PDB file of C-alpha atoms in Angstrom:
ATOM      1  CA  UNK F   4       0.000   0.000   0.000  1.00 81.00           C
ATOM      2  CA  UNK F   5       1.109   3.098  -1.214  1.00 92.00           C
ATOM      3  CA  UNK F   6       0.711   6.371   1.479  1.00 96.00           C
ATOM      4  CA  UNK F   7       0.286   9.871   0.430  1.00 97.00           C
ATOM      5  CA  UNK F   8       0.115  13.146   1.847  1.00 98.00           C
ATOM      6  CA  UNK F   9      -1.568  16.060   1.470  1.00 98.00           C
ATOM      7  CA  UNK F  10      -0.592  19.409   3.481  1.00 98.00           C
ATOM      8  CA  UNK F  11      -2.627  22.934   4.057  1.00 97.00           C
ATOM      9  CA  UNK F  12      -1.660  25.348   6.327  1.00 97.00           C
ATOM     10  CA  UNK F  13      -3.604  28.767   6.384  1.00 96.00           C
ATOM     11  CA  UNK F  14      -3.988  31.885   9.048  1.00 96.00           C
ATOM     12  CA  UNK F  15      -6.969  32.703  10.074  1.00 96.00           C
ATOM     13  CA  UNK F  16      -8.531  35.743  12.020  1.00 93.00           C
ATOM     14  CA  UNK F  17      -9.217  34.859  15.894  1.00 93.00           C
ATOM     15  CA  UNK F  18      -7.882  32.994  18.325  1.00 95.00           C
ATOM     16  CA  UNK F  19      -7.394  28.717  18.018  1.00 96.00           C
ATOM     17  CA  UNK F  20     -10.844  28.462  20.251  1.00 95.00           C
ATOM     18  CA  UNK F  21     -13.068  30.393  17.780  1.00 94.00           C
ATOM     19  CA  UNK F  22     -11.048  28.803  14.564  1.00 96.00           C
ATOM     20  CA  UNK F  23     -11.511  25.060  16.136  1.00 97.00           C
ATOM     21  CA  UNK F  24     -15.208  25.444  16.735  1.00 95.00           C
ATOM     22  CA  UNK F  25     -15.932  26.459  13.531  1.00 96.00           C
ATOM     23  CA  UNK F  26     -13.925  23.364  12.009  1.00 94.00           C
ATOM     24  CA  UNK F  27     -15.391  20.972  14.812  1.00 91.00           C
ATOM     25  CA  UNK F  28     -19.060  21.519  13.349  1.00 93.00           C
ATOM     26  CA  UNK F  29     -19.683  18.779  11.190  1.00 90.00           C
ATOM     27  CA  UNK F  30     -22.655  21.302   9.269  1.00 87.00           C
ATOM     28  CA  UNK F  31     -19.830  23.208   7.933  1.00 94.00           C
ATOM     29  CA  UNK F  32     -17.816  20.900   6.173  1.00 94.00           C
ATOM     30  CA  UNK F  33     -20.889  21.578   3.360  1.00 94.00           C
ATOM     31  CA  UNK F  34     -20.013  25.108   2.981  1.00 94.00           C
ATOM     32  CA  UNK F  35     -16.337  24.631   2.845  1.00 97.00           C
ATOM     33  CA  UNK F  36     -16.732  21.553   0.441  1.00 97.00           C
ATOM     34  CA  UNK F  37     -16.723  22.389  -3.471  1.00 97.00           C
ATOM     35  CA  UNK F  38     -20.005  22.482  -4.698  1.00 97.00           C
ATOM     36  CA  UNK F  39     -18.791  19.858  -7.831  1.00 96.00           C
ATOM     37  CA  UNK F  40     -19.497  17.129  -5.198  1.00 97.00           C
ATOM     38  CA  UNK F  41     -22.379  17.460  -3.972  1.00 97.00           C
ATOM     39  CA  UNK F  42     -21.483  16.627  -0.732  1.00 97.00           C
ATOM     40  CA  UNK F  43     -23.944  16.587   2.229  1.00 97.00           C
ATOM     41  CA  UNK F  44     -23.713  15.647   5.589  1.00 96.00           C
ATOM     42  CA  UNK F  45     -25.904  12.855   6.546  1.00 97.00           C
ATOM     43  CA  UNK F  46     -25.790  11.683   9.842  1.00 95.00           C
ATOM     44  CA  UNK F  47     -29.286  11.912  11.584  1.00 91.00           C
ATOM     45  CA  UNK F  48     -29.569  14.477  14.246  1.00 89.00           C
ATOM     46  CA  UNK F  49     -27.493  16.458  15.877  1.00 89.00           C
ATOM     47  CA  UNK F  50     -23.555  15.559  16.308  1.00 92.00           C
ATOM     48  CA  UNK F  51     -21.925  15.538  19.253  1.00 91.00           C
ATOM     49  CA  UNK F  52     -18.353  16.444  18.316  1.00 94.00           C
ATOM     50  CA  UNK F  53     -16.042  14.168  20.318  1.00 96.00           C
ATOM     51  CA  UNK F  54     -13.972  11.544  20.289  1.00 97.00           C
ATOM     52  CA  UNK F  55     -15.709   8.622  18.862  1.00 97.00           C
ATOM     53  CA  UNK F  56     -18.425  10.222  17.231  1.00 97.00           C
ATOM     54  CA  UNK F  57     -19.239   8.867  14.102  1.00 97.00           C
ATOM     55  CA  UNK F  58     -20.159  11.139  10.724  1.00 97.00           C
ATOM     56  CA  UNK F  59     -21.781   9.616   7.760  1.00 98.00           C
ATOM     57  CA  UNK F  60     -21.705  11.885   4.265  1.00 97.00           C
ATOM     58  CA  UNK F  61     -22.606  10.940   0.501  1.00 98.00           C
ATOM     59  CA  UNK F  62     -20.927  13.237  -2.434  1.00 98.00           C
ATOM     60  CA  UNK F  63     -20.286  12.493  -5.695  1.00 97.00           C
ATOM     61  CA  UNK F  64     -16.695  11.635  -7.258  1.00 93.00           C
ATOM     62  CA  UNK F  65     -17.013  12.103 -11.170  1.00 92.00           C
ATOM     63  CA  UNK F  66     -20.527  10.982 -11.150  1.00 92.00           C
ATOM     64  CA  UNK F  67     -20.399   8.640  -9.061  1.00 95.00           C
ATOM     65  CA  UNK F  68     -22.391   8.561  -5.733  1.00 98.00           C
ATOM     66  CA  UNK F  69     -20.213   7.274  -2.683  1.00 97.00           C
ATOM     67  CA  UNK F  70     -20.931   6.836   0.869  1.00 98.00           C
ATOM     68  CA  UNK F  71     -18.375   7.725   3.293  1.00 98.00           C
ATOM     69  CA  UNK F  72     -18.324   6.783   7.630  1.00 98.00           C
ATOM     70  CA  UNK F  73     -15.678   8.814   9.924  1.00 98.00           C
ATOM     71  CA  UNK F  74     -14.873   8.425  13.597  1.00 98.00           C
ATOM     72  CA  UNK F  75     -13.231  11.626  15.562  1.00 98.00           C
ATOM     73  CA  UNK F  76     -10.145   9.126  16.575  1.00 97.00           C
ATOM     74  CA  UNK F  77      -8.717  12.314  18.497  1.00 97.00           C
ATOM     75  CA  UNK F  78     -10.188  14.846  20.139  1.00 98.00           C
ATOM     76  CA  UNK F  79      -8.414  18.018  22.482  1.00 97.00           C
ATOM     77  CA  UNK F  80     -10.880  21.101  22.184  1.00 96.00           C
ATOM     78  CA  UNK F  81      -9.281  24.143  20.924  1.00 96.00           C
ATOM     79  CA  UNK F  82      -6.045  22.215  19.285  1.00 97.00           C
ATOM     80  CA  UNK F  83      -6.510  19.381  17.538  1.00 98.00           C
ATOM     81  CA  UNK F  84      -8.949  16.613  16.482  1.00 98.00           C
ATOM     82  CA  UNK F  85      -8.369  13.571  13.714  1.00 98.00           C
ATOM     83  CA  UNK F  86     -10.782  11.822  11.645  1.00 98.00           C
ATOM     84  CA  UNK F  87     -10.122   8.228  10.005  1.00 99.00           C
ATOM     85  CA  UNK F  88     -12.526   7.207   7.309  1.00 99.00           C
ATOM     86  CA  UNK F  89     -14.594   3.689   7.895  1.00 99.00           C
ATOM     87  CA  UNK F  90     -15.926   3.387   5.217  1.00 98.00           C
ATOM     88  CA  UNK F  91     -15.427   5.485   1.541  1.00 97.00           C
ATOM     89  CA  UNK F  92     -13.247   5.799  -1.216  1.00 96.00           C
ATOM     90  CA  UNK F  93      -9.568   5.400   0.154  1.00 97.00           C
ATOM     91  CA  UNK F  94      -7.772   2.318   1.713  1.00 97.00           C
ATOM     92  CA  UNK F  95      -6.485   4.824   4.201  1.00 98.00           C
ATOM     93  CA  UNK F  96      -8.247   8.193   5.310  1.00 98.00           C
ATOM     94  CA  UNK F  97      -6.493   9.972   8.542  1.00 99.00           C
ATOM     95  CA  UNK F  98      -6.619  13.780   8.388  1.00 98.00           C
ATOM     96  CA  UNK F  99      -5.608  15.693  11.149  1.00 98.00           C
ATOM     97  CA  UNK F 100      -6.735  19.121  11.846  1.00 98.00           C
ATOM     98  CA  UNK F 101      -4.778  21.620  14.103  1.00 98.00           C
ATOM     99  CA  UNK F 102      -4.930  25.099  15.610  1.00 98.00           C
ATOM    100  CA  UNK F 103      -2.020  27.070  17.300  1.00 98.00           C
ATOM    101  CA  UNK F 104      -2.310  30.867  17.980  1.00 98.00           C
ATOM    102  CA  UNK F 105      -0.121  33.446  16.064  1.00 97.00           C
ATOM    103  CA  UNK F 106      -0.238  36.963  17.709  1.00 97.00           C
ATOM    104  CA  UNK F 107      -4.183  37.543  17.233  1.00 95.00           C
ATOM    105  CA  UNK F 108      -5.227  34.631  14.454  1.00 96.00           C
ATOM    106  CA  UNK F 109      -4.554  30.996  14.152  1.00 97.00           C
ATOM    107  CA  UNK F 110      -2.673  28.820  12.008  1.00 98.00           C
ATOM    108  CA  UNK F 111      -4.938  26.541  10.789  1.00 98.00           C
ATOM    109  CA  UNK F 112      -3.144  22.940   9.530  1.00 98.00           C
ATOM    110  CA  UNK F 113      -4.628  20.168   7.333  1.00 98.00           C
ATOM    111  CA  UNK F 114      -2.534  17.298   6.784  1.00 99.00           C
ATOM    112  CA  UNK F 115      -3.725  14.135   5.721  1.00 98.00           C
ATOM    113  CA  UNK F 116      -2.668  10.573   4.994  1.00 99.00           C
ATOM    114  CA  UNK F 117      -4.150   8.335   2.190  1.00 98.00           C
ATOM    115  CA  UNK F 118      -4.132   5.279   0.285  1.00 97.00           C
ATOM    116  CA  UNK F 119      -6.005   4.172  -2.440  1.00 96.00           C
ATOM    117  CA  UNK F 120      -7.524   0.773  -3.016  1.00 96.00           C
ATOM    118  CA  UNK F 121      -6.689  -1.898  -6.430  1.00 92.00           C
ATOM    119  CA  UNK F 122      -2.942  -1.840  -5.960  1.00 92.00           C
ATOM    120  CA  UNK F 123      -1.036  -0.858  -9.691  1.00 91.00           C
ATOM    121  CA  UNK F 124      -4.774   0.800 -10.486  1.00 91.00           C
ATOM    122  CA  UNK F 125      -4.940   2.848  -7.609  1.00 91.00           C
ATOM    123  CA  UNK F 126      -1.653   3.616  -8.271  1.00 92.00           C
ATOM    124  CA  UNK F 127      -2.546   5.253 -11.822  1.00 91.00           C
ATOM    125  CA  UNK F 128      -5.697   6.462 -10.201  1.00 92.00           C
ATOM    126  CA  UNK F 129      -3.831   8.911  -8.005  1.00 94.00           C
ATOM    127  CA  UNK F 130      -1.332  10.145 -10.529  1.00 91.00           C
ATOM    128  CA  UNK F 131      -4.250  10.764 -13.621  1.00 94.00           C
ATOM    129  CA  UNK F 132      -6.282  12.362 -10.818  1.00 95.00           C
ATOM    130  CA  UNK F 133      -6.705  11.950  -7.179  1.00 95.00           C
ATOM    131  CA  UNK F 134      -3.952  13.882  -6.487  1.00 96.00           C
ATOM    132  CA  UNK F 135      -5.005  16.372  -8.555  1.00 97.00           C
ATOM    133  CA  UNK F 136      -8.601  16.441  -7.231  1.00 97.00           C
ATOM    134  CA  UNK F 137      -7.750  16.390  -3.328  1.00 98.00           C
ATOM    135  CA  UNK F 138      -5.499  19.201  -4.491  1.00 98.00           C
ATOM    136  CA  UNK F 139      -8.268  21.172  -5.921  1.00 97.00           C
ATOM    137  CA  UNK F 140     -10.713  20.009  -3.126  1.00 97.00           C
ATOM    138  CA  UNK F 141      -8.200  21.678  -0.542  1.00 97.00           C
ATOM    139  CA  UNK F 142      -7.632  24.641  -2.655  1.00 97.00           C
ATOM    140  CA  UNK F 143     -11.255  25.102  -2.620  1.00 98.00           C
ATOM    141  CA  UNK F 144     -11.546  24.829   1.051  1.00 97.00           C
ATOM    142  CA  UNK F 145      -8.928  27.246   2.432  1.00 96.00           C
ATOM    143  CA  UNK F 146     -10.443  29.978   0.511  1.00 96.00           C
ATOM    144  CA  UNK F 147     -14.424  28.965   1.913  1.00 96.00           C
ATOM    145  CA  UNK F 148     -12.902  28.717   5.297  1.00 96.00           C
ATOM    146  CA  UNK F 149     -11.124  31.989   4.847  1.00 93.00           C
ATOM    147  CA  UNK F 150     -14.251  33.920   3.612  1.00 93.00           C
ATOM    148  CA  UNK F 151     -16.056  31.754   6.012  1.00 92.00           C
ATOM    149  CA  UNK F 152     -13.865  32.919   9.217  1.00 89.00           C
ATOM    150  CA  UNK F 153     -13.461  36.704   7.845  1.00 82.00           C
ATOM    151  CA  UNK F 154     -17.468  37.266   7.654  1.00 63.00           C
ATOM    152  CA  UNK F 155     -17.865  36.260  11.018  1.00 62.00           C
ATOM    153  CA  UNK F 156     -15.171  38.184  12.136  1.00 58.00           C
ATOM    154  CA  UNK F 157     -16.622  40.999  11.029  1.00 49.00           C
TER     155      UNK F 157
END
């Protein structure tokens, strides 16, 4: 199995507190998601952010619907929290999210491991376009989160 990375680091206006709470509710991730996928958040009811709470979503990847299960593996309010898909698309799926003040904002870091599944064709997969994709998906997101972050600020 073949690991991969993927790395965004942004500043954001207000301290870690305000910055993780915004990234800890699970509604969100709709807005900050590019529109191309469709995604929505499907978990019934409200979501207890913690560790071990479990999210369910369905998007679209190039047409095609896909389900995808994540459990909060780690959870410390105000700093850091992981997900790890279940159930989706990748082999692997750990993305950690972290907030550390700078003066009056917060860095903001993504980073986050994956794997794709079918060996040699996942292999091909990720260099014709996952990469590429996850890429774009990220680009996408710092710029929601950062319009996202500045309205509220305001």
């Amino acid at each position: 199995m073949r690991e991969h990375v993927l790395e965004r680091e942004q500043r954001l206006p207000g301290p870690p507190e305000r910055v993780f709470e915004f990234f800890a509710d699970a509604r969100n991730l709709e807005a900050i998601t590019p529109p191309w996928l469709r995604f929505r958040v499907v978990t019934a009811g409200e979501i207890e952010m913690r560790e071990g709470a479990l999210i369910e979503y369905r998007l679209r990847l190039h047409g095609f619907p896909v389900r995808w299960r994540t459990r909060i593996e780690e959870w410390e309010p105000g700093r850091r929290f992981a997900d790890v898909q279940l159930s989706g698309p990748y082999r692997l799926w750990h993305h950690t999210h972290t907030f550390e003040r700078d003066g009056d904002a917060t860095v903001a870091r993504d980073r986050v491991r994956y794997a794709l599944p079918l060996g040699p064709l996942g292999s091909l997969a990720h260099t014709a376009f996952v990469r590429r994709d996850l890429e774009r998906i990220f680009d996408f997101r710092v710029e929601a989160v950062r319009r996202a972050l500045d309205f509220n600020s305001a």
